[in-house]
Amino acid sequence: MHGYKEFLDEILISEQDLQERIAELGAQISQDYAGKQPHLICILRGGVMFLADLIRHITVPNTIDFMAISSYGMGVRQSTGKVRITLDLQEDIRDRDVLLVEDIVDSGYTIATVLEFLRTRHPNSLRVCALLNKAERREIQVPIDYCGFVIPDKFVFGYGLDLDELYRNLPFIGTVNPERYHPGE
Ligand code: IMP
Ligand code: MG
């Protein structure tokens, strides 16, 4: 856990700002899904913190499930555009009102692939809730129905997002100073 302060450039989104925005998103989702029972699908592992906090603000009955996809390798900072499903859902989503919960949309390939995969299983509805949106990095258009924050093109960590698998537990979103970050040291 030690050391992140050495390469933390700035706290981009504070714990308080995150929690306030997530409460708003939860309220909006509760309103939009009134009379329904949304099925929230979290993409492991980056989305877990967000999902856990978000569902505490959802007041309609809801269920959750998890899936995992192949992610960046160590030290690699670019999406390859190739995404592989490594852990499938436990529950059938046919006729369900599915809400995909993701930590960050960058190039858009991950969400695009996952949406395509989920659509083949015929949910009743399918929407996307992303905490962070690096809008200027988008390479493929994807719908984001609920967005927490639009952020600049900087590598971020904390609040579920990792830096070479570390620092997911930090309660805020920070940016990395690449000149001061030396993995493995
Ligand atoms: P995309 O397929 O390029 O949209 O990438 C989405 C995935 O890349 C996210 O789910 C994250 O796992 C990862 N990712 C993209 N940008 C960042 C970042 O700044 N910090 C940590 N992970 C990131
Ligand atoms: Mg992710």
Coordinates of N, CA and C and ligand atoms in Angstrom, one line a residue:
M1 N 0.8 -1.2 0.0 CA 0.0 0.0 0.0 C 0.9 1.3 0.0
H2 N 2.1 1.1 0.4 CA 2.9 2.3 0.6 C 3.3 2.8 -0.8
G3 N 3.7 4.1 -0.8 CA 4.3 4.6 -2.0 C 3.5 5.3 -3.0
Y4 N 2.2 5.2 -3.0 CA 1.4 5.8 -4.1 C 1.6 7.3 -4.2
K5 N 1.8 7.9 -3.0 CA 1.9 9.4 -3.0 C 3.1 9.9 -3.8
E6 N 4.1 9.0 -4.0 CA 5.2 9.4 -4.8 C 4.9 9.6 -6.3
F7 N 3.9 8.9 -6.8 CA 3.6 9.0 -8.2 C 2.2 9.6 -8.4
L8 N 1.5 9.9 -7.3 CA 0.2 10.5 -7.5 C 0.4 11.9 -8.0
D9 N -0.2 12.2 -9.2 CA -0.1 13.5 -9.7 C -1.1 14.4 -9.0
E10 N -2.3 14.0 -9.0 CA -3.4 14.8 -8.3 C -4.5 13.9 -8.0
I11 N -5.3 14.2 -7.0 CA -6.6 13.6 -6.7 C -7.6 14.2 -7.7
L12 N -8.0 13.4 -8.7 CA -8.9 13.9 -9.7 C -10.3 14.0 -9.2
I13 N -10.7 13.0 -8.5 CA -12.1 13.0 -8.0 C -12.0 12.5 -6.5
S14 N -12.4 13.4 -5.6 CA -12.3 13.1 -4.2 C -13.3 12.0 -3.8
E15 N -13.1 11.5 -2.6 CA -14.1 10.5 -2.1 C -15.5 11.1 -1.9
Q16 N -15.5 12.3 -1.5 CA -16.8 13.0 -1.3 C -17.5 13.2 -2.6
D17 N -16.8 13.7 -3.6 CA -17.4 13.9 -4.9 C -17.9 12.6 -5.5
L18 N -17.1 11.5 -5.4 CA -17.5 10.2 -5.9 C -18.8 9.8 -5.2
Q19 N -18.8 9.9 -3.9 CA -20.0 9.4 -3.2 C -21.2 10.2 -3.5
E20 N -21.1 11.5 -3.7 CA -22.2 12.4 -4.0 C -22.8 12.0 -5.4
R21 N -21.9 11.9 -6.3 CA -22.3 11.6 -7.7 C -23.0 10.2 -7.8
I22 N -22.4 9.2 -7.0 CA -22.9 7.9 -7.1 C -24.3 7.8 -6.5
A23 N -24.5 8.6 -5.4 CA -25.9 8.7 -4.8 C -26.9 9.3 -5.9
E24 N -26.4 10.3 -6.6 CA -27.3 10.8 -7.7 C -27.6 9.8 -8.8
L25 N -26.6 9.1 -9.2 CA -26.8 8.0 -10.2 C -27.8 7.0 -9.7
G26 N -27.6 6.6 -8.4 CA -28.5 5.6 -7.8 C -30.0 6.1 -7.8
A27 N -30.1 7.4 -7.5 CA -31.5 7.9 -7.4 C -32.1 8.0 -8.8
Q28 N -31.3 8.3 -9.8 CA -31.8 8.4 -11.2 C -32.2 7.0 -11.7
I29 N -31.3 6.0 -11.4 CA -31.6 4.6 -11.8 C -32.9 4.1 -11.1
S30 N -33.1 4.5 -9.8 CA -34.3 4.0 -9.1 C -35.5 4.6 -9.7
Q31 N -35.4 5.9 -10.2 CA -36.5 6.5 -10.8 C -36.9 5.9 -12.2
D32 N -35.8 5.7 -13.0 CA -36.0 5.2 -14.3 C -36.5 3.7 -14.3
Y33 N -36.1 3.0 -13.3 CA -36.5 1.5 -13.2 C -37.7 1.3 -12.3
A34 N -38.4 2.4 -12.0 CA -39.6 2.2 -11.1 C -40.5 1.2 -11.6
G35 N -40.9 0.2 -10.8 CA -41.8 -0.8 -11.2 C -41.1 -2.0 -11.8
K36 N -39.8 -1.9 -12.0 CA -39.0 -2.9 -12.6 C -38.0 -3.5 -11.6
Q37 N -37.3 -4.5 -12.1 CA -36.3 -5.1 -11.2 C -35.0 -5.3 -11.9
P38 N -34.2 -4.2 -11.9 CA -33.0 -4.2 -12.7 C -32.0 -5.3 -12.3
H39 N -31.3 -5.9 -13.3 CA -30.3 -6.9 -13.0 C -29.0 -6.2 -13.3
L40 N -28.2 -6.0 -12.3 CA -26.9 -5.2 -12.5 C -25.8 -6.2 -12.8
I41 N -25.1 -6.0 -13.9 CA -24.0 -6.9 -14.2 C -22.7 -6.1 -14.1
C42 N -21.8 -6.5 -13.2 CA -20.6 -5.8 -12.9 C -19.4 -6.5 -13.6
I43 N -18.6 -5.8 -14.3 CA -17.4 -6.3 -15.0 C -16.3 -6.3 -14.0
L44 N -15.8 -7.5 -13.7 CA -14.7 -7.6 -12.7 C -13.4 -7.2 -13.4
R45 N -12.4 -6.7 -12.6 CA -12.5 -6.4 -11.2 C -12.8 -5.0 -10.9
G46 N -12.5 -4.1 -11.9 CA -12.5 -2.7 -11.7 C -13.8 -2.1 -11.2
G47 N -14.9 -2.8 -11.5 CA -16.3 -2.2 -11.2 C -16.8 -2.5 -9.9
V48 N -16.1 -3.3 -9.1 CA -16.7 -3.8 -7.8 C -17.0 -2.7 -6.8
M49 N -16.1 -1.8 -6.6 CA -16.3 -0.7 -5.6 C -17.5 0.1 -6.0
F50 N -17.6 0.4 -7.3 CA -18.7 1.2 -7.8 C -20.0 0.5 -7.7
L51 N -20.0 -0.8 -8.0 CA -21.3 -1.5 -7.9 C -21.7 -1.5 -6.4
A52 N -20.8 -1.8 -5.5 CA -21.1 -2.0 -4.1 C -21.7 -0.7 -3.6
D53 N -21.1 0.4 -4.0 CA -21.7 1.7 -3.5 C -23.0 2.1 -4.2
L54 N -23.0 1.8 -5.5 CA -24.2 2.2 -6.3 C -25.4 1.5 -5.8
I55 N -25.4 0.2 -5.6 CA -26.6 -0.5 -5.2 C -27.2 -0.1 -3.9
R56 N -26.3 0.5 -3.0 CA -26.8 1.0 -1.8 C -27.7 2.3 -2.0
H57 N -27.7 2.8 -3.2 CA -28.6 4.0 -3.5 C -29.7 3.6 -4.4
I58 N -29.8 2.3 -4.7 CA -30.9 1.9 -5.6 C -32.0 1.4 -4.7
T59 N -33.2 2.0 -4.9 CA -34.3 1.7 -4.0 C -35.3 0.7 -4.6
V60 N -35.2 0.4 -5.9 CA -36.1 -0.6 -6.4 C -35.4 -2.0 -6.2
P61 N -36.2 -3.1 -6.2 CA -35.6 -4.4 -6.0 C -34.6 -4.7 -7.1
N62 N -33.5 -5.3 -6.8 CA -32.5 -5.5 -7.9 C -31.7 -6.7 -7.6
T63 N -31.1 -7.3 -8.6 CA -30.2 -8.4 -8.5 C -28.9 -8.1 -9.1
I64 N -27.8 -8.8 -8.7 CA -26.5 -8.6 -9.3 C -25.9 -9.9 -9.8
D65 N -25.0 -9.7 -10.8 CA -24.2 -10.8 -11.3 C -22.8 -10.2 -11.7
F66 N -21.9 -11.1 -12.0 CA -20.5 -10.7 -12.3 C -20.1 -11.4 -13.6
M67 N -19.2 -10.7 -14.4 CA -18.5 -11.3 -15.4 C -17.1 -10.7 -15.5
A68 N -16.2 -11.5 -16.1 CA -14.8 -11.0 -16.2 C -14.4 -11.1 -17.6
I69 N -13.5 -10.2 -18.0 CA -13.0 -10.2 -19.4 C -11.5 -10.0 -19.3
S70 N -10.8 -10.4 -20.3 CA -9.3 -10.2 -20.3 C -9.0 -8.7 -20.3
S71 N -8.0 -8.3 -19.6 CA -7.7 -6.9 -19.5 C -6.3 -6.6 -19.9
Y72 N -5.8 -5.4 -19.7 CA -4.5 -5.0 -20.1 C -3.4 -5.9 -19.4
G73 N -2.3 -6.2 -20.0 CA -1.2 -6.9 -19.4 C -0.5 -5.9 -18.5
M74 N 0.5 -6.4 -17.7 CA 1.3 -5.5 -16.9 C 2.0 -4.5 -17.7
G75 N 1.9 -3.3 -17.3 CA 2.7 -2.2 -18.0 C 2.1 -1.8 -19.3
V76 N 1.1 -2.4 -19.8 CA 0.5 -2.0 -21.1 C -0.6 -1.0 -20.8
R77 N -0.6 0.0 -21.5 CA -1.6 1.1 -21.2 C -2.5 1.3 -22.4
Q78 N -2.4 0.5 -23.4 CA -3.3 0.7 -24.6 C -4.3 -0.5 -24.7
S79 N -5.5 -0.2 -25.0 CA -6.4 -1.3 -25.3 C -6.0 -1.9 -26.6
T80 N -6.1 -3.2 -26.7 CA -5.7 -3.9 -28.0 C -6.9 -3.9 -28.9
G81 N -8.1 -3.7 -28.4 CA -9.3 -3.9 -29.2 C -9.8 -5.3 -29.2
K82 N -9.0 -6.2 -28.6 CA -9.4 -7.6 -28.5 C -9.7 -7.9 -27.0
V83 N -11.0 -8.3 -26.8 CA -11.5 -8.5 -25.5 C -12.0 -9.9 -25.4
R84 N -11.7 -10.7 -24.4 CA -12.1 -12.1 -24.2 C -12.9 -12.2 -22.9
I85 N -14.0 -13.0 -23.0 CA -14.8 -13.2 -21.8 C -14.0 -14.4 -21.0
T86 N -13.7 -14.1 -19.8 CA -12.9 -15.1 -19.0 C -13.8 -15.7 -17.9
L87 N -14.9 -15.0 -17.5 CA -15.8 -15.6 -16.5 C -17.2 -15.2 -17.0
D88 N -18.0 -16.2 -17.2 CA -19.4 -16.0 -17.6 C -20.3 -15.7 -16.5
L89 N -21.5 -15.2 -16.8 CA -22.5 -14.9 -15.8 C -23.0 -16.2 -15.1
Q90 N -23.5 -16.1 -13.9 CA -24.2 -17.2 -13.2 C -25.6 -17.4 -13.7
E91 N -26.3 -16.3 -13.9 CA -27.7 -16.3 -14.2 C -28.0 -16.0 -15.7
D92 N -29.2 -16.6 -16.1 CA -29.7 -16.3 -17.4 C -30.3 -14.9 -17.4
I93 N -30.0 -14.1 -18.5 CA -30.5 -12.7 -18.5 C -31.7 -12.6 -19.5
R94 N -32.2 -13.6 -20.1 CA -33.3 -13.5 -21.0 C -34.5 -12.8 -20.3
D95 N -35.0 -11.8 -21.1 CA -36.1 -11.0 -20.6 C -35.8 -10.1 -19.4
R96 N -34.6 -10.1 -18.9 CA -34.3 -9.2 -17.8 C -33.9 -7.8 -18.2
D97 N -34.1 -6.8 -17.3 CA -33.7 -5.5 -17.6 C -32.3 -5.3 -17.0
V98 N -31.3 -5.5 -18.0 CA -29.9 -5.5 -17.6 C -29.3 -4.1 -17.6
L99 N -28.5 -3.9 -16.5 CA -27.8 -2.6 -16.4 C -26.3 -3.0 -16.2
L100 N -25.5 -2.7 -17.2 CA -24.1 -3.1 -17.2 C -23.3 -2.0 -16.4
V101 N -22.6 -2.4 -15.4 CA -21.9 -1.5 -14.5 C -20.4 -1.6 -14.7
E102 N -19.8 -0.5 -15.2 CA -18.4 -0.5 -15.6 C -17.6 0.6 -14.9
D103 N -16.4 0.4 -14.6 CA -15.6 1.4 -14.0 C -15.3 2.6 -14.9
I104 N -14.8 2.2 -16.1 CA -14.3 3.3 -17.0 C -14.5 2.9 -18.5
V105 N -14.9 3.8 -19.3 CA -14.9 3.5 -20.8 C -13.8 4.4 -21.4
D106 N -12.9 3.7 -22.1 CA -11.7 4.3 -22.6 C -11.9 4.3 -24.2
S107 N -11.3 3.3 -24.8 CA -11.5 3.2 -26.3 C -12.9 2.8 -26.6
G108 N -13.6 2.1 -25.7 CA -14.9 1.7 -25.9 C -15.0 0.2 -26.4
Y109 N -13.9 -0.4 -26.7 CA -13.9 -1.8 -27.2 C -14.5 -2.8 -26.2
T110 N -14.1 -2.6 -24.9 CA -14.6 -3.5 -23.9 C -16.1 -3.5 -23.8
I111 N -16.7 -2.4 -23.6 CA -18.1 -2.3 -23.5 C -18.8 -2.7 -24.8
A112 N -18.3 -2.4 -26.0 CA -18.9 -2.8 -27.2 C -18.9 -4.3 -27.3
T113 N -17.8 -4.9 -26.9 CA -17.8 -6.4 -27.0 C -18.8 -7.0 -26.0
V114 N -18.8 -6.5 -24.8 CA -19.7 -7.1 -23.8 C -21.1 -6.9 -24.2
L115 N -21.5 -5.7 -24.7 CA -22.8 -5.5 -25.1 C -23.3 -6.4 -26.2
E116 N -22.4 -6.7 -27.2 CA -22.7 -7.6 -28.3 C -22.9 -9.0 -27.7
F117 N -22.1 -9.4 -26.8 CA -22.2 -10.7 -26.1 C -23.5 -10.8 -25.3
L118 N -23.9 -9.8 -24.6 CA -25.1 -9.8 -23.8 C -26.4 -9.8 -24.7
R119 N -26.3 -9.1 -25.8 CA -27.5 -9.0 -26.7 C -27.8 -10.4 -27.2
T120 N -26.9 -11.2 -27.4 CA -27.2 -12.6 -28.0 C -28.0 -13.4 -27.0
R121 N -28.1 -12.9 -25.8 CA -28.9 -13.7 -24.8 C -30.3 -13.1 -24.5
H122 N -30.6 -12.1 -25.4 CA -32.0 -11.6 -25.4 C -32.5 -11.0 -24.1
P123 N -31.8 -10.0 -23.5 CA -32.4 -9.3 -22.3 C -33.6 -8.5 -22.8
N124 N -34.5 -8.1 -21.9 CA -35.6 -7.2 -22.3 C -35.1 -5.8 -22.6
S125 N -34.1 -5.4 -21.8 CA -33.5 -4.1 -22.0 C -32.0 -4.2 -21.6
L126 N -31.2 -3.3 -22.2 CA -29.8 -3.3 -21.9 C -29.2 -1.9 -21.9
R127 N -28.8 -1.5 -20.7 CA -28.2 -0.2 -20.6 C -26.8 -0.2 -19.9
V128 N -26.1 0.9 -20.0 CA -24.8 1.0 -19.5 C -24.6 2.1 -18.5
C129 N -24.0 1.8 -17.4 CA -23.7 2.7 -16.3 C -22.2 2.7 -16.1
A130 N -21.5 3.8 -16.5 CA -20.1 3.9 -16.3 C -19.7 5.0 -15.4
L131 N -18.8 4.7 -14.4 CA -18.4 5.7 -13.5 C -17.6 6.8 -14.2
L132 N -16.7 6.4 -15.0 CA -15.8 7.3 -15.7 C -15.8 7.2 -17.2
N133 N -15.7 8.3 -17.9 CA -15.8 8.3 -19.3 C -14.6 9.1 -19.9
K134 N -13.6 8.4 -20.5 CA -12.5 9.2 -21.1 C -13.0 9.4 -22.6
A135 N -13.9 10.4 -22.7 CA -14.6 10.6 -24.0 C -13.6 10.8 -25.1
E136 N -12.6 11.6 -24.9 CA -11.7 11.9 -26.1 C -10.9 10.7 -26.6
R137 N -10.9 9.6 -25.9 CA -10.1 8.4 -26.3 C -11.0 7.4 -27.1
R138 N -12.3 7.7 -27.2 CA -13.2 6.8 -27.8 C -12.8 6.4 -29.3
E139 N -12.7 5.1 -29.6 CA -12.4 4.7 -30.9 C -13.7 4.0 -31.6
I140 N -14.6 3.5 -30.7 CA -15.8 2.9 -31.2 C -16.9 3.5 -30.4
Q141 N -18.0 3.9 -31.1 CA -19.1 4.5 -30.4 C -19.9 3.5 -29.5
V142 N -20.1 3.8 -28.3 CA -20.9 3.0 -27.4 C -21.9 3.9 -26.6
P143 N -23.1 3.4 -26.3 CA -24.0 4.1 -25.6 C -23.7 4.1 -24.1
I144 N -23.6 5.3 -23.5 CA -23.5 5.3 -22.0 C -24.7 6.0 -21.5
D145 N -25.6 5.2 -20.9 CA -26.9 5.7 -20.4 C -26.7 6.5 -19.1
Y146 N -25.8 6.1 -18.2 CA -25.5 6.7 -17.0 C -24.0 6.9 -16.8
C147 N -23.6 8.2 -16.7 CA -22.2 8.4 -16.6 C -21.9 9.2 -15.4
G148 N -20.9 8.8 -14.6 CA -20.5 9.5 -13.4 C -19.8 10.8 -13.7
F149 N -18.6 10.6 -14.4 CA -17.8 11.8 -14.7 C -17.1 11.6 -16.0
V150 N -17.0 12.7 -16.8 CA -16.2 12.7 -18.0 C -14.8 13.1 -17.5
I151 N -13.7 12.4 -17.9 CA -12.4 12.7 -17.4 C -11.4 12.9 -18.5
P152 N -10.3 13.6 -18.3 CA -9.4 13.8 -19.4 C -8.6 12.6 -19.7
D153 N -7.8 12.6 -20.7 CA -7.0 11.5 -21.2 C -5.8 11.3 -20.3
K154 N -6.0 10.8 -19.1 CA -4.9 10.5 -18.2 C -5.1 9.2 -17.6
F155 N -4.0 8.5 -17.2 CA -4.2 7.2 -16.6 C -4.6 7.4 -15.1
V156 N -5.7 6.8 -14.7 CA -6.2 7.0 -13.4 C -6.1 5.7 -12.6
F157 N -6.1 5.8 -11.3 CA -6.2 4.7 -10.4 C -6.9 5.0 -9.1
G158 N -7.3 3.9 -8.4 CA -8.0 4.0 -7.1 C -9.5 3.8 -7.4
Y159 N -10.2 3.6 -6.3 CA -11.7 3.3 -6.3 C -12.0 2.2 -7.3
G160 N -11.3 1.1 -7.2 CA -11.6 -0.1 -8.1 C -10.6 -0.2 -9.2
L161 N -10.1 0.9 -9.7 CA -9.2 0.9 -10.8 C -7.8 0.7 -10.4
D162 N -7.1 -0.2 -11.1 CA -5.8 -0.6 -10.6 C -4.6 0.0 -11.4
L163 N -3.5 0.0 -10.7 CA -2.3 0.3 -11.4 C -1.4 -0.9 -11.2
D164 N -1.3 -1.7 -12.3 CA -0.7 -3.0 -12.2 C -1.2 -3.8 -11.0
E165 N -2.5 -3.9 -10.9 CA -3.3 -4.7 -9.9 C -3.3 -4.1 -8.5
L166 N -2.6 -3.0 -8.3 CA -2.5 -2.4 -6.9 C -3.4 -1.2 -6.9
Y167 N -3.7 -0.8 -5.6 CA -4.3 0.5 -5.3 C -5.8 0.6 -5.6
R168 N -6.4 -0.6 -5.8 CA -7.9 -0.6 -6.1 C -8.7 -0.1 -4.8
N169 N -8.0 -0.2 -3.7 CA -8.7 0.0 -2.4 C -8.8 1.5 -2.1
L170 N -8.1 2.4 -2.8 CA -8.1 3.8 -2.4 C -9.5 4.4 -2.6
P171 N -10.0 5.2 -1.8 CA -11.3 5.7 -1.8 C -11.6 6.9 -2.8
F172 N -10.5 7.3 -3.5 CA -10.6 8.4 -4.5 C -10.0 8.0 -5.8
I173 N -10.2 8.8 -6.8 CA -9.6 8.6 -8.2 C -8.4 9.5 -8.3
G174 N -7.2 8.9 -8.5 CA -6.0 9.8 -8.7 C -5.4 9.6 -10.1
T175 N -4.6 10.6 -10.5 CA -3.9 10.4 -11.8 C -2.4 10.1 -11.5
V176 N -1.8 9.4 -12.4 CA -0.5 8.9 -12.3 C 0.5 9.9 -13.0
N177 N 1.6 10.2 -12.3 CA 2.6 11.0 -12.9 C 3.6 9.9 -13.5
P178 N 3.6 9.8 -14.9 CA 4.4 8.7 -15.5 C 5.9 8.8 -15.3
E179 N 6.3 10.0 -15.1 CA 7.8 10.2 -14.8 C 8.2 9.6 -13.4
R180 N 7.2 9.6 -12.5 CA 7.6 9.2 -11.2 C 7.1 7.8 -10.9
Y181 N 6.4 7.1 -11.8 CA 5.9 5.8 -11.6 C 6.8 4.7 -12.2
H182 N 7.4 3.8 -11.4 CA 8.3 2.8 -11.9 C 7.8 1.5 -11.3
P183 N 7.0 0.7 -12.1 CA 6.4 -0.5 -11.7 C 7.5 -1.5 -11.2
G184 N 7.1 -2.2 -10.1 CA 8.0 -3.3 -9.6 C 9.1 -2.8 -8.7
E185 N 9.2 -1.5 -8.5 CA 10.2 -1.0 -7.6 C 9.8 -1.1 -6.1
Ligands
IMP1 P1 -11.5 0.2 -23.3 O1 -11.8 -1.2 -23.8 O2 -10.4 0.8 -24.0 O3 -12.7 1.1 -23.2 O4 -10.9 0.0 -21.8 C1 -11.7 -0.2 -20.7 C2 -10.9 -0.9 -19.7 O5 -9.5 -0.5 -19.6 C3 -11.5 -0.5 -18.3 O6 -12.5 -1.4 -17.9 C4 -10.3 -0.6 -17.4 O7 -10.1 -1.9 -16.9 C5 -9.1 -0.3 -18.3 N1 -8.7 1.1 -18.2 C6 -8.8 2.1 -19.1 N2 -8.3 3.3 -18.7 C7 -7.8 3.0 -17.5 C8 -7.2 3.9 -16.5 O8 -7.0 5.1 -16.7 N3 -6.9 3.3 -15.3 C9 -7.2 2.0 -15.1 N4 -7.7 1.1 -15.9 C10 -8.1 1.7 -17.1
MG2 MG -12.6 -2.7 -16.2

